[in-house]
């Protein structure tokens, strides 16, 4: 296939759905987690759950960058804008993530903070060059996909000797989040989140390759199929997972061969390793403190590290008690299990982070109306 439309062909999707129905054994249940918010979005948008038999169930995972951003990190960004008077640059989705005390970056902007939406780290760098009398901070979030561009910006800042630019680094790592889910009591002890396999991320895997998932397949006996973000990619991956489960296999398979190799993008990996190092631990919304799950800026680039430059101290802040985002990100709950879903909490007025980005489970279910007839979790 050559064009994107071909990966959205309804007839081919029906054929794959028939194959899944034919191969899924009626006497067993299949529960697969799509780790990535891009897959969650595709599943909701194209109604993929509606095409699956009742005994094949998709569970949403934590792979949505703004969903896992803890309140305390957004608070740091707001502090920089309102108290330190910096120009704070970040991606659009970050602006509406709820922070503490009913705040968000958007509200901080309305209160006078110089907060700017950018499309890339290069935009933030340009803003710093255009405003030499102001400190400019790039609030960098996201998984392995967005980390290399942040590394490029830091290297350029060093090369240019740009003294008014720095990065508030909140980049997180996919493999440690998957480990945390597999080690969680809900999966290991109580079995309340039955997990038979994973759909592996698309864009993240173009960078890290398929090799890092081999550990999960071997150690936890969980099949992983890396898939693209188009509906036929997802359907094909589900079929491949059903086949692995039926055959008692647990290996890494790659459906997204048009973009992902076993080793990934070595140039990007080397760049990231040059600029960043592992944090000992990092707080994720929903998963709590996860060891070695995020990156910090190496001391060679400390002059461009906003946490060092502004002596920021991280303060953990509990989530809104009525919001079920934490449980949704661990696969324990479904968006419709939250009492606020679609009433108090909507994409226009998000109470939790899962309602902010189109990749968030609550926003995807709200936007595409798939919440009405999805079978219950558990
Ligand atoms: S509907 Fe809103 S409040 Fe409920 S879990 Fe989702 S984001 Fe949180």
GROMACS .gro file of C-alpha atoms in nm, residues 153-367:
model
  215
  153UNK     CA    1   1.773   2.266   2.050
  154UNK     CA    2   2.004   2.223   2.350
  155UNK     CA    3   2.302   2.152   2.128
  156UNK     CA    4   2.224   2.456   1.914
  157UNK     CA    5   2.187   2.674   2.223
  158UNK     CA    6   2.530   2.557   2.336
  159UNK     CA    7   2.683   2.617   1.992
  160UNK     CA    8   2.529   2.965   1.972
  161UNK     CA    9   2.618   3.044   2.333
  162UNK     CA   10   2.254   3.143   2.380
  163UNK     CA   11   2.248   3.257   2.741
  164UNK     CA   12   1.876   3.342   2.762
  165UNK     CA   13   1.744   2.997   2.658
  166UNK     CA   14   1.682   2.693   2.879
  167UNK     CA   15   1.471   2.377   2.888
  168UNK     CA   16   1.240   2.246   3.160
  169UNK     CA   17   1.291   1.880   3.075
  170UNK     CA   18   0.996   1.645   3.139
  171UNK     CA   19   1.072   1.379   2.877
  172UNK     CA   20   0.963   1.029   2.979
  173UNK     CA   21   1.048   0.678   2.862
  174UNK     CA   22   0.811   0.414   2.728
  175UNK     CA   23   0.978   0.086   2.838
  176UNK     CA   24   0.981   0.179   3.209
  177UNK     CA   25   0.611   0.266   3.197
  178UNK     CA   26   0.531  -0.074   3.044
  179UNK     CA   27   0.739  -0.243   3.318
  180UNK     CA   28   0.547  -0.050   3.584
  181UNK     CA   29   0.214  -0.163   3.440
  182UNK     CA   30   0.328  -0.526   3.424
  183UNK     CA   31   0.454  -0.507   3.783
  184UNK     CA   32   0.142  -0.332   3.914
  185UNK     CA   33  -0.067  -0.520   4.172
  186UNK     CA   34  -0.371  -0.497   3.943
  187UNK     CA   35  -0.189  -0.703   3.680
  188UNK     CA   36   0.034  -0.931   3.888
  189UNK     CA   37  -0.155  -0.985   4.211
  190UNK     CA   38  -0.527  -0.926   4.167
  191UNK     CA   39  -0.565  -0.995   3.796
  192UNK     CA   40  -0.818  -0.710   3.782
  193UNK     CA   41  -0.641  -0.589   3.468
  194UNK     CA   42  -0.601  -0.904   3.260
  195UNK     CA   43  -0.333  -0.834   3.002
  196UNK     CA   44  -0.268  -1.077   2.720
  197UNK     CA   45  -0.046  -0.851   2.511
  198UNK     CA   46   0.042  -0.504   2.394
  199UNK     CA   47   0.008  -0.298   2.082
  200UNK     CA   48   0.347  -0.125   2.079
  201UNK     CA   49   0.380   0.246   1.995
  202UNK     CA   50   0.427   0.363   1.639
  203UNK     CA   51   0.624   0.688   1.646
  204UNK     CA   52   0.819   0.605   1.962
  205UNK     CA   53   0.934   0.280   1.800
  206UNK     CA   54   1.068   0.461   1.494
  207UNK     CA   55   1.325   0.607   1.737
  208UNK     CA   56   1.392   0.325   1.985
  209UNK     CA   57   1.324   0.034   1.747
  210UNK     CA   58   1.153  -0.292   1.836
  211UNK     CA   59   1.442  -0.437   2.039
  212UNK     CA   60   1.350  -0.280   2.381
  213UNK     CA   61   1.016  -0.467   2.382
  214UNK     CA   62   1.185  -0.806   2.355
  215UNK     CA   63   1.242  -0.797   2.733
  216UNK     CA   64   0.866  -0.782   2.804
  217UNK     CA   65   0.790  -1.062   2.565
  218UNK     CA   66   1.057  -1.287   2.718
  219UNK     CA   67   1.039  -1.190   3.086
  220UNK     CA   68   0.663  -1.149   3.125
  221UNK     CA   69   0.549  -1.383   2.845
  222UNK     CA   70   0.345  -1.104   2.684
  223UNK     CA   71   0.323  -1.071   2.307
  224UNK     CA   72   0.393  -0.727   2.162
  225UNK     CA   73   0.295  -0.613   1.813
  226UNK     CA   74   0.424  -0.273   1.704
  227UNK     CA   75   0.163  -0.105   1.487
  228UNK     CA   76   0.110   0.211   1.284
  229UNK     CA   77  -0.165   0.460   1.368
  230UNK     CA   78  -0.402   0.387   1.081
  231UNK     CA   79  -0.710   0.173   1.143
  232UNK     CA   80  -0.592  -0.118   0.928
  233UNK     CA   81  -0.259  -0.114   1.115
  234UNK     CA   82  -0.444  -0.151   1.443
  235UNK     CA   83  -0.679  -0.422   1.314
  236UNK     CA   84  -0.386  -0.618   1.170
  237UNK     CA   85  -0.198  -0.587   1.500
  238UNK     CA   86  -0.498  -0.719   1.694
  239UNK     CA   87  -0.518  -1.017   1.458
  240UNK     CA   88  -0.145  -1.084   1.508
  241UNK     CA   89  -0.190  -1.067   1.887
  242UNK     CA   90  -0.486  -1.308   1.877
  243UNK     CA   91  -0.274  -1.549   1.674
  244UNK     CA   92   0.018  -1.529   1.918
  245UNK     CA   93  -0.212  -1.595   2.215
  246UNK     CA   94  -0.376  -1.890   2.036
  247UNK     CA   95  -0.038  -2.038   1.953
  248UNK     CA   96   0.103  -1.980   2.303
  249UNK     CA   97   0.376  -1.754   2.163
  250UNK     CA   98   0.506  -1.435   2.324
  251UNK     CA   99   0.738  -1.251   2.088
  252UNK     CA  100   0.778  -0.904   1.943
  253UNK     CA  101   0.629  -0.868   1.597
  254UNK     CA  102   0.643  -0.560   1.382
  255UNK     CA  103   0.335  -0.464   1.182
  256UNK     CA  104   0.478  -0.116   1.116
  257UNK     CA  105   0.769  -0.231   0.902
  258UNK     CA  106   0.731   0.070   0.674
  259UNK     CA  107   0.880   0.287   0.951
  260UNK     CA  108   1.019   0.074   1.236
  261UNK     CA  109   1.333  -0.141   1.239
  262UNK     CA  110   1.474  -0.358   1.518
  263UNK     CA  111   1.743  -0.106   1.608
  264UNK     CA  112   1.550   0.216   1.546
  265UNK     CA  113   1.711   0.548   1.464
  266UNK     CA  114   2.068   0.515   1.597
  267UNK     CA  115   2.157   0.874   1.512
  268UNK     CA  116   1.867   1.004   1.721
  269UNK     CA  117   1.952   0.763   2.005
  270UNK     CA  118   2.315   0.881   2.011
  271UNK     CA  119   2.206   1.243   2.011
  272UNK     CA  120   1.972   1.183   2.305
  273UNK     CA  121   2.242   0.992   2.495
  274UNK     CA  122   2.483   1.282   2.444
  275UNK     CA  123   2.248   1.545   2.589
  276UNK     CA  124   2.036   1.355   2.845
  277UNK     CA  125   2.083   1.100   3.121
  278UNK     CA  126   1.840   0.890   3.325
  279UNK     CA  127   1.667   1.041   3.625
  280UNK     CA  128   1.668   0.815   3.927
  281UNK     CA  129   1.291   0.850   3.948
  282UNK     CA  130   1.013   1.065   3.806
  283UNK     CA  131   0.652   1.114   3.904
  284UNK     CA  132   0.394   1.012   3.643
  285UNK     CA  133   0.030   1.103   3.673
  286UNK     CA  134  -0.148   0.777   3.743
  287UNK     CA  135   0.162   0.565   3.793
  288UNK     CA  136   0.326   0.757   4.079
  289UNK     CA  137   0.706   0.757   4.116
  290UNK     CA  138   0.853   0.537   3.844
  291UNK     CA  139   1.225   0.452   3.874
  292UNK     CA  140   1.451   0.539   3.580
  293UNK     CA  141   1.153   0.645   3.371
  294UNK     CA  142   1.252   0.994   3.258
  295UNK     CA  143   1.545   1.199   3.136
  296UNK     CA  144   1.732   1.495   3.276
  297UNK     CA  145   1.983   1.724   3.109
  298UNK     CA  146   2.348   1.619   3.147
  299UNK     CA  147   2.577   1.847   3.345
  300UNK     CA  148   2.765   1.940   3.024
  301UNK     CA  149   2.445   2.124   2.925
  302UNK     CA  150   2.352   2.243   3.278
  303UNK     CA  151   2.377   2.607   3.168
  304UNK     CA  152   2.063   2.545   2.960
  305UNK     CA  153   1.876   2.344   3.225
  306UNK     CA  154   1.586   2.553   3.363
  307UNK     CA  155   1.574   2.344   3.683
  308UNK     CA  156   1.936   2.445   3.755
  309UNK     CA  157   1.915   2.803   3.628
  310UNK     CA  158   1.603   2.891   3.827
  311UNK     CA  159   1.675   2.653   4.120
  312UNK     CA  160   1.335   2.490   4.082
  313UNK     CA  161   1.217   2.254   4.356
  314UNK     CA  162   0.962   1.991   4.253
  315UNK     CA  163   0.657   1.957   4.476
  316UNK     CA  164   0.427   1.661   4.425
  317UNK     CA  165   0.055   1.756   4.420
  318UNK     CA  166  -0.228   1.500   4.449
  319UNK     CA  167  -0.481   1.477   4.164
  320UNK     CA  168  -0.837   1.599   4.196
  321UNK     CA  169  -1.002   1.324   4.401
  322UNK     CA  170  -1.308   1.304   4.177
  323UNK     CA  171  -1.094   1.245   3.865
  324UNK     CA  172  -1.026   0.884   3.766
  325UNK     CA  173  -0.739   0.965   3.527
  326UNK     CA  174  -0.484   0.778   3.739
  327UNK     CA  175  -0.685   0.456   3.727
  328UNK     CA  176  -0.762   0.504   3.356
  329UNK     CA  177  -0.392   0.545   3.276
  330UNK     CA  178  -0.319   0.215   3.456
  331UNK     CA  179  -0.596   0.038   3.263
  332UNK     CA  180  -0.796  -0.017   3.583
  333UNK     CA  181  -1.091   0.204   3.486
  334UNK     CA  182  -1.265   0.316   3.171
  335UNK     CA  183  -1.354   0.683   3.103
  336UNK     CA  184  -1.724   0.612   3.149
  337UNK     CA  185  -1.649   0.486   3.505
  338UNK     CA  186  -1.581   0.849   3.604
  339UNK     CA  187  -1.884   1.034   3.737
  340UNK     CA  188  -1.760   1.362   3.590
  341UNK     CA  189  -1.722   1.226   3.237
  342UNK     CA  190  -1.918   1.430   2.984
  343UNK     CA  191  -2.096   1.631   3.254
  344UNK     CA  192  -1.863   1.843   3.465
  345UNK     CA  193  -1.559   1.732   3.264
  346UNK     CA  194  -1.556   1.795   2.889
  347UNK     CA  195  -1.282   1.888   2.640
  348UNK     CA  196  -1.388   2.254   2.681
  349UNK     CA  197  -1.358   2.229   3.058
  350UNK     CA  198  -1.116   1.946   3.141
  351UNK     CA  199  -1.095   1.849   3.506
  352UNK     CA  200  -0.826   1.588   3.448
  353UNK     CA  201  -0.545   1.550   3.197
  354UNK     CA  202  -0.710   1.260   3.006
  355UNK     CA  203  -0.974   1.503   2.875
  356UNK     CA  204  -0.721   1.752   2.735
  357UNK     CA  205  -0.540   1.601   2.439
  358UNK     CA  206  -0.706   1.417   2.150
  359UNK     CA  207  -0.482   1.126   2.252
  360UNK     CA  208  -0.631   1.116   2.602
  361UNK     CA  209  -0.875   0.830   2.662
  362UNK     CA  210  -1.152   1.054   2.802
  363UNK     CA  211  -1.124   1.308   2.518
  364UNK     CA  212  -1.121   1.033   2.254
  365UNK     CA  213  -1.429   0.866   2.401
  366UNK     CA  214  -1.608   1.196   2.443
  367UNK     CA  215  -1.530   1.319   2.091
   0.00000   0.00000   0.00000
